[in-house]
Amino acid sequence: MKFIVGNWKMNGTWDEKETFLKALKNVKTNNKIIICMPFTLLYGNDHGITIGAQNISEYNNGAYTGDISGKMLKDADIKYVLVGHSERRLYHNETNAIVKAKANAAIKNGITPIICIGETATDKNAGRTMTVVKKMLLECIPKTCKYIIAYEPRWAIGSGKTPTKEEITAIFEMIHKTLHQVGCENIALLYGGSVDSTNAKQFANVPHVDGLLVGGASLKSDTFLPIIKSID
Ligand code: PEP
């Protein structure tokens, strides 16, 4: 079983969600499909596809205008939430410490955080990928081993560029080994960054890759269904 996680970002109306979920309704798959939708679309989880959230507050309630807490997500029957996506880090200044606090808030409410980590193009060009990603990983993970890690090189998100097989094999080996060293076995590891139906299978087959995080290609059933089918 692989995870195939979609990230709709700030896209989607109620009608678009209904159309999308209807198209996916009868798909036969052994994989776990999760679509992380905007807050306005989290309710109405009745099509057999798991709906996840894209953000969570590190606090449980209080004077934090515009934020949504783990308690609220739990109330909406949400089981998965993205934390530390590179766009949250870039546009909302989320640090590793904030990401870790958000992951802990999710776990406290019985929600699995999907913790996103990944190097920038500058890091990559300076040959710092391994050290940067390892540091991010160690600074973001909670003590309790109840999370998923999504490795998403920032330069690969929405760019059509992807790491080579050698690069991706080495980084997943390092992430797997690091988690083993901190006593966390069986953590699901996802790859994200310009995944489409032509490359999904090759990423899903890399050792220690337990699934995919898909942005742009998850928005329409026409592009998402072929990904699901390609890795069954
Ligand atoms: C993402 O934003 O998490 C992502 C992987 O985007 P894309 O698939 O469009 O590169």
Short mmCIF file of C-alpha atoms and ligand atoms in Angstrom, two decimals:
data_model
loop_
_atom_site.label_atom_id
_atom_site.label_comp_id
_atom_site.label_asym_id
_atom_site.label_seq_id
_atom_site.Cartn_x
_atom_site.Cartn_y
_atom_site.Cartn_z
CA MET A 1 0.00 0.00 0.00
CA LYS A 2 1.36 3.40 -0.99
CA PHE A 3 0.06 6.81 0.06
CA ILE A 4 -1.00 9.12 -2.75
CA VAL A 5 -1.61 12.51 -1.20
CA GLY A 6 -2.97 15.47 -3.16
CA ASN A 7 -2.42 19.07 -2.10
CA TRP A 8 -5.00 21.46 -3.52
CA LYS A 9 -3.35 24.52 -1.97
CA MET A 10 -5.64 27.60 -2.31
CA ASN A 11 -7.79 26.04 -5.02
CA GLY A 12 -11.21 24.46 -5.14
CA THR A 13 -14.90 25.27 -4.76
CA TRP A 14 -17.60 22.97 -3.40
CA ASP A 15 -18.74 22.08 -6.95
CA GLU A 16 -15.19 21.31 -8.05
CA LYS A 17 -14.73 19.06 -5.03
CA GLU A 18 -17.99 17.18 -5.80
CA THR A 19 -17.03 16.69 -9.46
CA PHE A 20 -13.53 15.52 -8.53
CA LEU A 21 -14.68 13.07 -5.87
CA LYS A 22 -17.37 11.64 -8.14
CA ALA A 23 -14.73 10.92 -10.78
CA LEU A 24 -12.59 9.12 -8.19
CA LYS A 25 -15.44 7.28 -6.52
CA ASN A 26 -15.19 3.94 -8.28
CA VAL A 27 -11.44 3.83 -8.77
CA LYS A 28 -10.02 0.47 -7.74
CA THR A 29 -6.79 0.91 -5.84
CA ASN A 30 -4.80 -0.76 -3.10
CA ASN A 31 -3.31 2.61 -2.21
CA LYS A 32 -4.42 5.15 0.36
CA ILE A 33 -5.70 8.31 -1.32
CA ILE A 34 -5.77 11.51 0.71
CA ILE A 35 -6.61 14.95 -0.67
CA CYS A 36 -5.56 17.91 1.45
CA MET A 37 -8.18 20.55 0.76
CA PRO A 38 -8.71 24.16 1.84
CA PHE A 39 -10.57 24.66 5.13
CA THR A 40 -13.85 25.53 3.35
CA LEU A 41 -13.99 22.02 1.82
CA LEU A 42 -13.15 19.85 4.80
CA TYR A 43 -16.70 18.83 5.70
CA GLY A 44 -18.81 16.33 3.78
CA ASN A 45 -16.36 13.44 3.73
CA ASP A 46 -18.69 10.89 2.18
CA HIS A 47 -17.08 9.69 -1.06
CA GLY A 48 -14.67 7.10 0.29
CA ILE A 49 -11.67 9.38 -0.31
CA THR A 50 -9.88 10.70 2.75
CA ILE A 51 -9.90 14.48 3.06
CA GLY A 52 -6.94 16.05 4.87
CA ALA A 53 -6.15 19.63 5.88
CA GLN A 54 -3.26 21.86 4.80
CA ASN A 55 -2.50 23.69 8.03
CA ILE A 56 -3.09 23.55 11.78
CA SER A 57 -2.44 26.00 14.59
CA GLU A 58 0.10 25.06 17.22
CA TYR A 59 -2.49 26.23 19.81
CA ASN A 60 -5.68 24.43 20.80
CA ASN A 61 -7.93 27.51 21.06
CA GLY A 62 -7.86 31.19 21.93
CA ALA A 63 -7.27 34.62 20.43
CA TYR A 64 -5.61 33.57 17.17
CA THR A 65 -7.82 35.18 14.54
CA GLY A 66 -8.00 33.22 11.30
CA ASP A 67 -6.33 30.10 12.65
CA ILE A 68 -7.80 26.60 12.90
CA SER A 69 -6.83 24.27 15.74
CA GLY A 70 -6.32 20.53 16.00
CA LYS A 71 -9.38 20.37 18.22
CA MET A 72 -11.44 21.91 15.38
CA LEU A 73 -9.94 19.62 12.74
CA LYS A 74 -10.68 16.62 14.93
CA ASP A 75 -14.23 17.89 15.27
CA ALA A 76 -14.44 17.94 11.45
CA ASP A 77 -13.24 14.29 11.45
CA ILE A 78 -9.90 15.12 9.85
CA LYS A 79 -7.18 12.45 10.21
CA TYR A 80 -4.26 13.97 8.25
CA VAL A 81 -2.78 17.46 8.01
CA LEU A 82 0.15 18.92 6.07
CA VAL A 83 2.62 20.83 8.23
CA GLY A 84 5.66 22.84 7.16
CA HIS A 85 4.88 22.93 3.45
CA SER A 86 7.52 25.10 1.78
CA GLU A 87 4.86 27.70 0.87
CA ARG A 88 3.95 28.03 4.57
CA ARG A 89 7.63 28.37 5.42
CA LEU A 90 8.17 30.95 2.66
CA TYR A 91 5.04 33.12 2.91
CA HIS A 92 4.21 32.68 6.59
CA ASN A 93 7.70 32.44 8.07
CA GLU A 94 7.13 29.02 9.61
CA THR A 95 10.32 27.85 11.26
CA ASN A 96 11.30 24.28 12.14
CA ALA A 97 10.26 25.00 15.75
CA ILE A 98 6.79 26.12 14.64
CA VAL A 99 6.48 23.11 12.35
CA LYS A 100 7.37 20.81 15.24
CA ALA A 101 4.81 22.54 17.51
CA LYS A 102 2.14 22.13 14.81
CA ALA A 103 3.03 18.45 14.36
CA ASN A 104 2.69 17.96 18.13
CA ALA A 105 -0.68 19.76 18.12
CA ALA A 106 -1.90 17.38 15.41
CA ILE A 107 -0.71 14.26 17.24
CA LYS A 108 -2.30 15.47 20.48
CA ASN A 109 -5.63 15.53 18.63
CA GLY A 110 -5.23 12.12 17.01
CA ILE A 111 -4.36 13.61 13.60
CA THR A 112 -1.33 12.39 11.61
CA PRO A 113 0.88 15.30 10.56
CA ILE A 114 2.55 15.03 7.15
CA ILE A 115 5.74 16.96 7.87
CA CYS A 116 7.24 18.56 4.75
CA ILE A 117 10.99 19.10 4.46
CA GLY A 118 13.27 19.92 1.54
CA GLU A 119 16.21 22.00 0.44
CA THR A 120 16.18 25.19 -1.67
CA ALA A 121 17.87 25.52 -5.05
CA THR A 122 20.62 27.53 -3.31
CA ASP A 123 21.23 24.69 -0.85
CA LYS A 124 21.35 22.18 -3.67
CA ASN A 125 23.73 24.24 -5.78
CA ALA A 126 26.02 24.66 -2.79
CA GLY A 127 26.08 20.87 -2.25
CA ARG A 128 24.28 21.19 1.11
CA THR A 129 21.21 19.02 0.39
CA MET A 130 22.02 16.20 2.82
CA THR A 131 23.03 18.39 5.75
CA VAL A 132 20.12 20.83 5.31
CA VAL A 133 17.49 18.10 4.99
CA LYS A 134 18.87 16.13 7.94
CA LYS A 135 18.86 19.25 10.13
CA MET A 136 15.29 20.10 9.09
CA LEU A 137 14.18 16.56 9.79
CA LEU A 138 15.72 16.44 13.26
CA GLU A 139 14.38 19.88 14.17
CA CYS A 140 10.82 19.20 12.96
CA ILE A 141 10.02 15.73 14.23
CA PRO A 142 8.06 15.21 17.44
CA LYS A 143 9.18 12.63 20.03
CA THR A 144 6.16 10.42 19.35
CA CYS A 145 6.67 8.41 16.15
CA LYS A 146 3.20 9.17 14.79
CA TYR A 147 3.90 11.20 11.68
CA ILE A 148 4.57 10.96 7.96
CA ILE A 149 7.52 12.70 6.31
CA ALA A 150 7.21 14.28 2.85
CA TYR A 151 10.54 15.09 1.22
CA GLU A 152 9.88 17.87 -1.27
CA PRO A 153 12.89 19.67 -2.76
CA ARG A 154 11.68 23.29 -3.00
CA TRP A 155 13.19 23.72 -6.44
CA ALA A 156 11.11 20.77 -7.69
CA ILE A 157 7.75 22.11 -6.53
CA GLY A 158 5.68 23.29 -9.50
CA SER A 159 8.79 23.61 -11.67
CA GLY A 160 8.73 20.45 -13.78
CA LYS A 161 12.22 19.69 -12.43
CA THR A 162 12.86 16.53 -10.41
CA PRO A 163 15.83 14.93 -8.64
CA THR A 164 17.73 12.12 -10.36
CA LYS A 165 17.18 8.52 -9.30
CA GLU A 166 20.59 8.57 -7.56
CA GLU A 167 19.78 11.78 -5.65
CA ILE A 168 16.40 10.58 -4.51
CA THR A 169 17.71 7.14 -3.53
CA ALA A 170 20.46 8.70 -1.39
CA ILE A 171 18.17 11.17 0.37
CA PHE A 172 15.53 8.58 1.26
CA GLU A 173 18.23 6.26 2.56
CA MET A 174 19.49 9.10 4.80
CA ILE A 175 15.97 9.97 6.05
CA HIS A 176 15.19 6.32 6.77
CA LYS A 177 18.50 5.85 8.63
CA THR A 178 18.08 9.06 10.64
CA LEU A 179 14.59 8.09 11.78
CA HIS A 180 15.90 4.64 12.75
CA GLN A 181 18.62 6.33 14.82
CA VAL A 182 16.02 8.33 16.76
CA GLY A 183 14.02 5.16 17.41
CA CYS A 184 11.23 5.67 14.86
CA GLU A 185 10.66 2.66 12.63
CA ASN A 186 7.93 2.29 10.02
CA ILE A 187 7.45 6.01 9.39
CA ALA A 188 5.89 6.47 5.94
CA LEU A 189 8.09 8.59 3.65
CA LEU A 190 6.63 10.46 0.67
CA TYR A 191 8.27 12.11 -2.30
CA GLY A 192 6.79 15.37 -3.63
CA GLY A 193 7.79 17.79 -6.40
CA SER A 194 6.49 17.83 -9.99
CA VAL A 195 4.97 14.35 -9.80
CA ASP A 196 2.80 13.45 -12.78
CA SER A 197 1.55 10.29 -14.46
CA THR A 198 4.79 9.88 -16.44
CA ASN A 199 7.13 9.80 -13.42
CA ALA A 200 4.93 8.68 -10.48
CA LYS A 201 5.77 5.00 -10.76
CA GLN A 202 9.51 5.58 -10.96
CA PHE A 203 9.43 7.70 -7.76
CA ALA A 204 7.13 5.26 -5.95
CA ASN A 205 9.57 2.41 -6.69
CA VAL A 206 12.59 4.07 -5.05
CA PRO A 207 13.59 2.16 -1.87
CA HIS A 208 11.96 3.63 1.29
CA VAL A 209 9.47 5.72 -0.72
CA ASP A 210 6.04 4.86 0.67
CA GLY A 211 4.05 7.29 -1.40
CA LEU A 212 3.76 10.60 -3.21
CA LEU A 213 2.67 14.15 -2.45
CA VAL A 214 1.15 15.71 -5.55
CA GLY A 215 0.35 19.40 -6.03
CA GLY A 216 -0.67 20.67 -9.47
CA ALA A 217 -1.55 17.26 -10.92
CA SER A 218 -3.96 16.54 -8.03
CA LEU A 219 -6.31 19.38 -8.94
CA LYS A 220 -8.17 17.60 -11.72
CA SER A 221 -9.28 13.97 -11.91
CA ASP A 222 -7.96 13.89 -15.52
CA THR A 223 -4.39 14.27 -14.25
CA PHE A 224 -4.75 12.63 -10.82
CA LEU A 225 -6.47 9.37 -11.84
CA PRO A 226 -3.64 8.33 -14.20
CA ILE A 227 -1.18 8.78 -11.29
CA ILE A 228 -3.28 6.52 -9.07
CA LYS A 229 -3.56 3.93 -11.83
CA SER A 230 0.13 4.09 -12.71
CA ILE A 231 1.27 2.92 -9.30
CA ASP A 232 -1.30 0.22 -8.60
C1 PEP B 1 3.40 20.53 -3.54
O1 PEP B 1 3.09 21.71 -3.56
O2 PEP B 1 3.37 19.88 -2.47
C2 PEP B 1 3.81 19.89 -4.79
C3 PEP B 1 4.43 18.75 -4.72
O3 PEP B 1 3.51 20.57 -5.93
P1 PEP B 1 3.73 20.06 -7.45
O4 PEP B 1 3.32 18.60 -7.50
O5 PEP B 1 2.85 20.94 -8.26
O6 PEP B 1 5.18 20.21 -7.74
#
